[in-house]
Tab-separated table of C-alpha atoms in Angstrom:
chain	number	residue	atom	x	y	z
A	1	MET	CA	-118.978	8.207	-144.169
A	2	ASN	CA	-116.904	11.237	-145.091
A	3	ASN	CA	-113.403	11.983	-143.847
A	4	ASP	CA	-114.571	14.502	-141.254
A	5	SER	CA	-116.867	11.930	-139.655
A	6	LEU	CA	-114.080	9.328	-139.562
A	7	ASN	CA	-111.646	11.772	-137.992
A	8	SER	CA	-114.218	12.730	-135.387
A	9	LEU	CA	-114.911	9.065	-134.583
A	10	PHE	CA	-111.223	8.219	-134.193
A	11	ALA	CA	-110.642	11.275	-132.009
A	12	SER	CA	-113.561	10.331	-129.778
A	13	ARG	CA	-112.281	6.770	-129.400
A	14	ALA	CA	-108.771	8.018	-128.592
A	15	MET	CA	-110.129	10.279	-125.896
A	16	ARG	CA	-112.123	7.419	-124.386
A	17	VAL	CA	-109.072	5.164	-124.401
A	18	ALA	CA	-106.939	7.876	-122.791
A	19	ALA	CA	-109.590	8.564	-120.164
A	20	THR	CA	-109.941	4.861	-119.393
A	21	ALA	CA	-106.160	4.481	-119.078
A	22	SER	CA	-106.011	7.470	-116.738
A	23	VAL	CA	-108.728	6.022	-114.528
A	24	ILE	CA	-106.970	2.648	-114.400
A	25	PHE	CA	-103.624	4.296	-113.552
A	26	LEU	CA	-105.238	6.382	-110.816
A	27	ALA	CA	-106.955	3.319	-109.368
A	28	VAL	CA	-103.691	1.349	-109.295
A	29	PHE	CA	-101.876	4.288	-107.680
A	30	LEU	CA	-104.527	4.696	-104.986
A	31	LEU	CA	-104.508	0.956	-104.307
A	32	ALA	CA	-100.726	0.970	-103.867
A	33	GLN	CA	-100.921	3.952	-101.521
A	34	THR	CA	-103.652	2.281	-99.488
A	35	ILE	CA	-101.609	-0.898	-99.119
A	36	SER	CA	-98.550	1.128	-98.032
A	37	VAL	CA	-100.549	3.051	-95.429
A	38	MET	CA	-102.059	-0.171	-94.109
A	39	LYS	CA	-98.617	-1.738	-93.767
A	40	ASN	CA	-97.220	1.293	-91.933
A	41	THR	CA	-100.263	1.415	-89.671
A	42	ASP	CA	-99.896	-2.260	-88.909
A	43	ARG	CA	-96.230	-1.761	-88.027
A	44	ALA	CA	-97.037	1.178	-85.783
A	45	SER	CA	-99.859	-0.611	-83.974
A	46	ASN	CA	-98.054	-3.945	-83.882
A	47	PRO	CA	-94.374	-3.258	-83.197
A	48	ALA	CA	-91.857	-6.034	-83.632
A	49	THR	CA	-92.065	-8.529	-80.791
A	50	ASP	CA	-88.862	-10.415	-81.601
A	51	VAL	CA	-86.447	-7.914	-80.102
A	52	ILE	CA	-83.698	-7.642	-77.536
A	53	THR	CA	-82.752	-4.531	-75.581
A	54	VAL	CA	-79.260	-3.898	-74.279
A	55	SER	CA	-77.764	-1.060	-72.274
A	56	GLY	CA	-74.294	0.397	-72.263
A	57	GLU	CA	-72.324	2.706	-69.985
A	58	GLY	CA	-69.543	4.965	-71.165
A	59	GLN	CA	-67.129	7.506	-69.727
A	60	ALA	CA	-64.666	10.027	-71.054
A	61	THR	CA	-62.078	11.833	-68.941
A	62	LEU	CA	-60.784	15.126	-70.292
A	63	SER	CA	-58.619	17.900	-68.897
A	64	PRO	CA	-60.452	21.192	-68.221
A	65	ASP	CA	-59.547	24.269	-70.222
A	66	ILE	CA	-61.212	26.997	-68.132
A	67	ALA	CA	-61.657	27.916	-64.474
A	68	ARG	CA	-64.547	29.991	-63.156
A	69	VAL	CA	-63.888	32.222	-60.176
A	70	SER	CA	-66.506	34.470	-58.587
A	71	PHE	CA	-66.089	37.209	-56.021
A	72	SER	CA	-68.325	39.661	-54.183
A	73	VAL	CA	-67.824	43.146	-52.825
A	74	GLN	CA	-70.225	44.863	-50.474
A	75	ASN	CA	-70.330	48.136	-48.600
A	76	THR	CA	-72.762	49.766	-46.202
A	77	ALA	CA	-73.503	53.484	-45.947
A	78	GLU	CA	-76.261	55.788	-44.746
A	79	THR	CA	-77.513	56.337	-48.301
A	80	VAL	CA	-77.857	54.084	-51.323
A	81	ALA	CA	-75.727	56.410	-53.419
A	82	ALA	CA	-72.845	56.353	-50.951
A	83	ALA	CA	-72.954	52.557	-50.652
A	84	GLN	CA	-73.100	52.221	-54.447
A	85	GLU	CA	-70.135	54.513	-54.911
A	86	ALA	CA	-67.964	52.542	-52.478
A	87	THR	CA	-68.983	49.182	-53.940
A	88	THR	CA	-68.482	50.313	-57.530
A	89	LYS	CA	-65.008	51.640	-56.748
A	90	GLN	CA	-63.952	48.394	-55.091
A	91	ALA	CA	-65.551	46.152	-57.737
A	92	ASN	CA	-63.975	48.116	-60.582
A	93	ALA	CA	-60.551	47.782	-58.975
A	94	ALA	CA	-61.015	44.024	-58.708
A	95	ILE	CA	-62.221	43.767	-62.308
A	96	GLU	CA	-59.258	45.765	-63.599
A	97	PHE	CA	-56.916	43.486	-61.702
A	98	VAL	CA	-58.545	40.409	-63.263
A	99	LYS	CA	-58.238	41.942	-66.732
A	100	GLY	CA	-54.557	42.474	-66.005
A	101	GLN	CA	-54.239	38.701	-65.627
A	102	ASP	CA	-55.091	38.258	-69.325
A	103	VAL	CA	-58.786	37.627	-68.723
A	104	ALA	CA	-60.780	39.039	-71.638
A	105	GLU	CA	-63.591	41.493	-70.945
A	106	LYS	CA	-66.091	39.106	-72.588
A	107	ASP	CA	-65.172	36.507	-69.952
A	108	ILE	CA	-66.145	38.762	-67.038
A	109	LYS	CA	-69.780	39.216	-66.072
A	110	THR	CA	-71.867	40.444	-63.156
A	111	LEU	CA	-73.903	37.658	-61.580
A	112	ALA	CA	-75.827	39.740	-59.050
A	113	TYR	CA	-76.250	43.322	-57.852
A	114	THR	CA	-78.330	43.951	-54.732
A	115	VAL	CA	-79.326	46.895	-52.556
A	116	THR	CA	-80.529	45.882	-49.086
A	117	PRO	CA	-81.820	48.211	-46.355
A	118	GLN	CA	-80.187	47.817	-42.951
A	119	TYR	CA	-82.482	48.006	-39.916
A	120	SER	CA	-82.168	48.609	-36.206
A	121	TYR	CA	-84.833	47.425	-33.794
A	122	PRO	CA	-85.954	49.175	-30.585
A	123	ASN	CA	-84.432	47.929	-27.366
A	124	PRO	CA	-86.460	45.349	-25.438
A	125	CYS	CA	-88.967	46.782	-23.016
A	126	PRO	CA	-87.726	47.005	-19.419
A	127	PRO	CA	-89.108	44.379	-17.056
A	128	GLY	CA	-92.515	45.282	-15.647
A	129	THR	CA	-93.417	47.692	-18.466
A	130	LEU	CA	-96.105	47.254	-21.109
A	131	CYS	CA	-94.652	46.894	-24.621
A	132	PRO	CA	-96.599	47.754	-27.772
A	133	ALA	CA	-97.662	44.805	-29.906
A	134	TYR	CA	-95.548	45.996	-32.826
A	135	ARG	CA	-92.502	48.222	-32.899
A	136	THR	CA	-91.454	49.626	-36.271
A	137	PRO	CA	-87.801	48.962	-37.143
A	138	LYS	CA	-85.714	51.919	-38.213
A	139	ILE	CA	-83.631	52.011	-41.404
A	140	THR	CA	-80.058	52.854	-40.466
A	141	GLY	CA	-78.412	52.509	-43.865
A	142	TYR	CA	-78.102	50.460	-47.031
A	143	GLN	CA	-75.841	47.631	-48.092
A	144	VAL	CA	-74.903	47.347	-51.768
A	145	SER	CA	-73.382	44.092	-52.997
A	146	GLU	CA	-72.052	43.094	-56.415
A	147	THR	CA	-71.025	39.551	-57.407
A	148	VAL	CA	-68.780	39.072	-60.439
A	149	GLU	CA	-67.665	35.914	-62.238
A	150	ALA	CA	-64.473	35.592	-64.276
A	151	LYS	CA	-63.719	32.819	-66.744
A	152	ILE	CA	-59.960	32.186	-66.667
A	153	ARG	CA	-58.568	30.443	-69.749
A	154	ASP	CA	-54.905	30.444	-68.704
A	155	LEU	CA	-55.077	27.930	-65.871
A	156	ASP	CA	-51.547	28.779	-64.748
A	157	LYS	CA	-52.872	32.155	-63.559
A	158	VAL	CA	-55.696	30.885	-61.371
A	159	GLY	CA	-53.615	30.997	-58.190
A	160	ALA	CA	-52.405	34.530	-58.918
A	161	VAL	CA	-55.980	35.707	-59.513
A	162	LEU	CA	-57.135	34.259	-56.194
A	163	ALA	CA	-54.235	35.783	-54.280
A	164	GLY	CA	-54.626	39.172	-55.955
A	165	LEU	CA	-58.335	39.356	-55.210
A	166	GLY	CA	-57.570	38.553	-51.592
A	167	LYS	CA	-55.182	41.514	-51.392
A	168	LEU	CA	-57.944	43.783	-52.709
A	169	GLU	CA	-60.020	42.822	-49.656
A	170	VAL	CA	-63.092	41.639	-51.493
A	171	GLN	CA	-65.496	40.036	-49.040
A	172	ASN	CA	-65.955	36.644	-50.662
A	173	ILE	CA	-64.126	34.547	-53.259
A	174	SER	CA	-65.494	31.264	-54.610
A	175	GLY	CA	-63.891	28.808	-56.977
A	176	PRO	CA	-62.178	27.793	-59.019
A	177	ALA	CA	-64.669	25.560	-60.812
A	178	PHE	CA	-62.687	23.763	-63.504
A	179	ALA	CA	-64.554	22.728	-66.658
A	180	LEU	CA	-64.460	22.434	-70.416
A	181	ASP	CA	-65.574	25.622	-72.103
A	182	ASP	CA	-67.439	23.457	-74.627
A	183	ALA	CA	-68.514	20.242	-72.932
A	184	THR	CA	-69.866	18.748	-76.176
A	185	ALA	CA	-66.630	16.869	-76.827
A	186	GLY	CA	-66.838	15.203	-73.421
A	187	TYR	CA	-70.455	14.147	-73.851
A	188	ASP	CA	-69.843	12.904	-77.408
A	189	ALA	CA	-66.882	10.784	-76.340
A	190	ALA	CA	-68.820	9.291	-73.422
A	191	ARG	CA	-71.790	8.474	-75.649
A	192	ALA	CA	-69.557	6.836	-78.272
A	193	ASP	CA	-68.032	4.659	-75.545
A	194	ALA	CA	-71.487	3.716	-74.246
A	195	ILE	CA	-72.733	2.778	-77.738
A	196	LYS	CA	-69.619	0.690	-78.341
A	197	ASN	CA	-70.207	-1.210	-75.104
A	198	ALA	CA	-73.903	-1.714	-75.867
A	199	LYS	CA	-73.150	-3.064	-79.353
A	200	ALA	CA	-70.596	-5.497	-77.961
A	201	LYS	CA	-73.108	-6.673	-75.373
A	202	ALA	CA	-75.789	-7.110	-78.060
A	203	ALA	CA	-73.468	-9.142	-80.294
A	204	LYS	CA	-72.502	-11.418	-77.405
A	205	LEU	CA	-76.101	-11.877	-76.315
A	206	ALA	CA	-77.256	-12.677	-79.861
A	207	ASP	CA	-74.505	-15.280	-80.186
A	208	GLU	CA	-75.501	-16.898	-76.905
A	209	LEU	CA	-79.164	-16.966	-77.954
A	210	GLY	CA	-78.388	-18.294	-81.409
A	211	VAL	CA	-80.102	-15.410	-83.200
A	212	SER	CA	-79.019	-12.700	-85.613
A	213	LEU	CA	-79.291	-8.987	-84.970
A	214	GLY	CA	-81.559	-6.999	-87.250
A	215	LYS	CA	-82.107	-3.278	-87.502
A	216	ILE	CA	-82.211	-0.940	-84.514
A	217	VAL	CA	-85.813	-0.076	-83.629
A	218	ASN	CA	-85.277	2.092	-80.542
A	219	PHE	CA	-82.512	4.148	-78.909
A	220	ASN	CA	-82.396	6.135	-75.662
A	221	GLU	CA	-79.608	8.140	-74.063
A	222	THR	CA	-78.846	9.909	-70.799
A	223	SER	CA	-75.652	11.782	-70.046
A	224	GLY	CA	-73.986	13.838	-67.341
A	225	ASN	CA	-70.652	15.032	-66.065
A	226	TYR	CA	-68.849	14.904	-62.767
A	227	PRO	CA	-66.186	17.611	-62.834
A	228	GLY	CA	-65.602	17.654	-59.082
A	229	PRO	CA	-64.460	21.302	-59.038
A	230	MET	CA	-62.033	22.384	-56.368
A	231	MET	CA	-63.359	25.186	-54.203
A	232	TYR	CA	-61.307	27.917	-52.606
A	233	GLY	CA	-62.541	30.689	-50.360
A	234	LEU	CA	-61.228	33.901	-48.926
A	235	GLY	CA	-63.093	36.284	-46.696
A	236	GLY	CA	-62.369	38.445	-43.676
A	237	ALA	CA	-59.318	40.316	-42.502
A	238	MET	CA	-56.982	37.416	-41.720
A	239	GLU	CA	-57.213	35.690	-45.088
A	240	THR	CA	-56.879	38.857	-47.161
A	241	LYS	CA	-53.397	39.386	-45.729
A	242	ALA	CA	-52.161	36.300	-47.586
A	243	THR	CA	-49.421	37.013	-50.114
A	244	ALA	CA	-48.558	33.583	-51.539
A	245	SER	CA	-50.541	32.296	-54.516
A	246	PRO	CA	-52.505	29.154	-53.593
A	247	ASN	CA	-51.759	25.896	-55.373
A	248	VAL	CA	-54.913	24.923	-57.313
A	249	PRO	CA	-54.375	21.848	-59.543
A	250	ALA	CA	-57.018	21.541	-62.266
A	251	GLY	CA	-57.346	17.748	-62.286
A	252	GLU	CA	-59.656	16.157	-64.855
A	253	ASN	CA	-63.373	16.144	-65.612
A	254	THR	CA	-65.246	12.886	-66.122
A	255	TYR	CA	-68.233	12.781	-68.454
A	256	SER	CA	-70.621	9.832	-68.454
A	257	ALA	CA	-73.369	8.495	-70.705
A	258	SER	CA	-75.861	5.648	-70.608
A	259	VAL	CA	-77.587	4.282	-73.699
A	260	SER	CA	-80.272	1.715	-74.374
A	261	ILE	CA	-80.533	0.057	-77.814
A	262	THR	CA	-83.326	-2.228	-79.012
A	263	TYR	CA	-82.625	-4.589	-81.934
A	264	GLU	CA	-84.916	-6.739	-84.003
A	265	ILE	CA	-83.728	-10.355	-83.974
A	266	ARG	CA	-84.214	-13.142	-86.493
């Protein structure tokens, strides 16, 4: 057998060996993957039965850093344009006053703007006369109303804002609603307290049962806050004559959270 034939034979054998090795490697890989999938499927369809579930409650009390105050102005006139002009003039004056109390323009927004027809209805029919089944009401004018909300960051100025708006004879003032501008810190602190309490309860329960805690297999959370905002209102002629700034303490906001944790036990 010449050298070329030998080289060809060796090359052919090497290729067969390599192909066989590749097939074996692929088969082992697929077998391992199949076993892994079967294990995961078994875990999913047969969750751990040796578990305990505990719940925890948590609270966090924080001081508010903003106060929201809303006010409305409304005017009635024979035409929409006239009512709009009067309302815009009064609303702009109130907004400029609020800005003068160091409230940034970005913290002032319009919540609602409405135009409502005003109607008059025919007088009742005199006794003994036949009245038509339907009497068309007559439009006598239009009422334009604008509601504005201001976010006050300097809480020491809340009373002055309320008193000043009253002097401007706006028709309605609501607030202040004290809150955290970013409530995330309150919720996070309440949740951390709830988790701490749940873990302590789980450790105590495991000790009483004579078992050891394993990994966490489930977690649920609910949260909320109870700011209890103070409300203040002004409206009408008598109240708008007030000159003294009202005392409006901010108090504190309480945030709460409830968690449920499920542990494997062994």
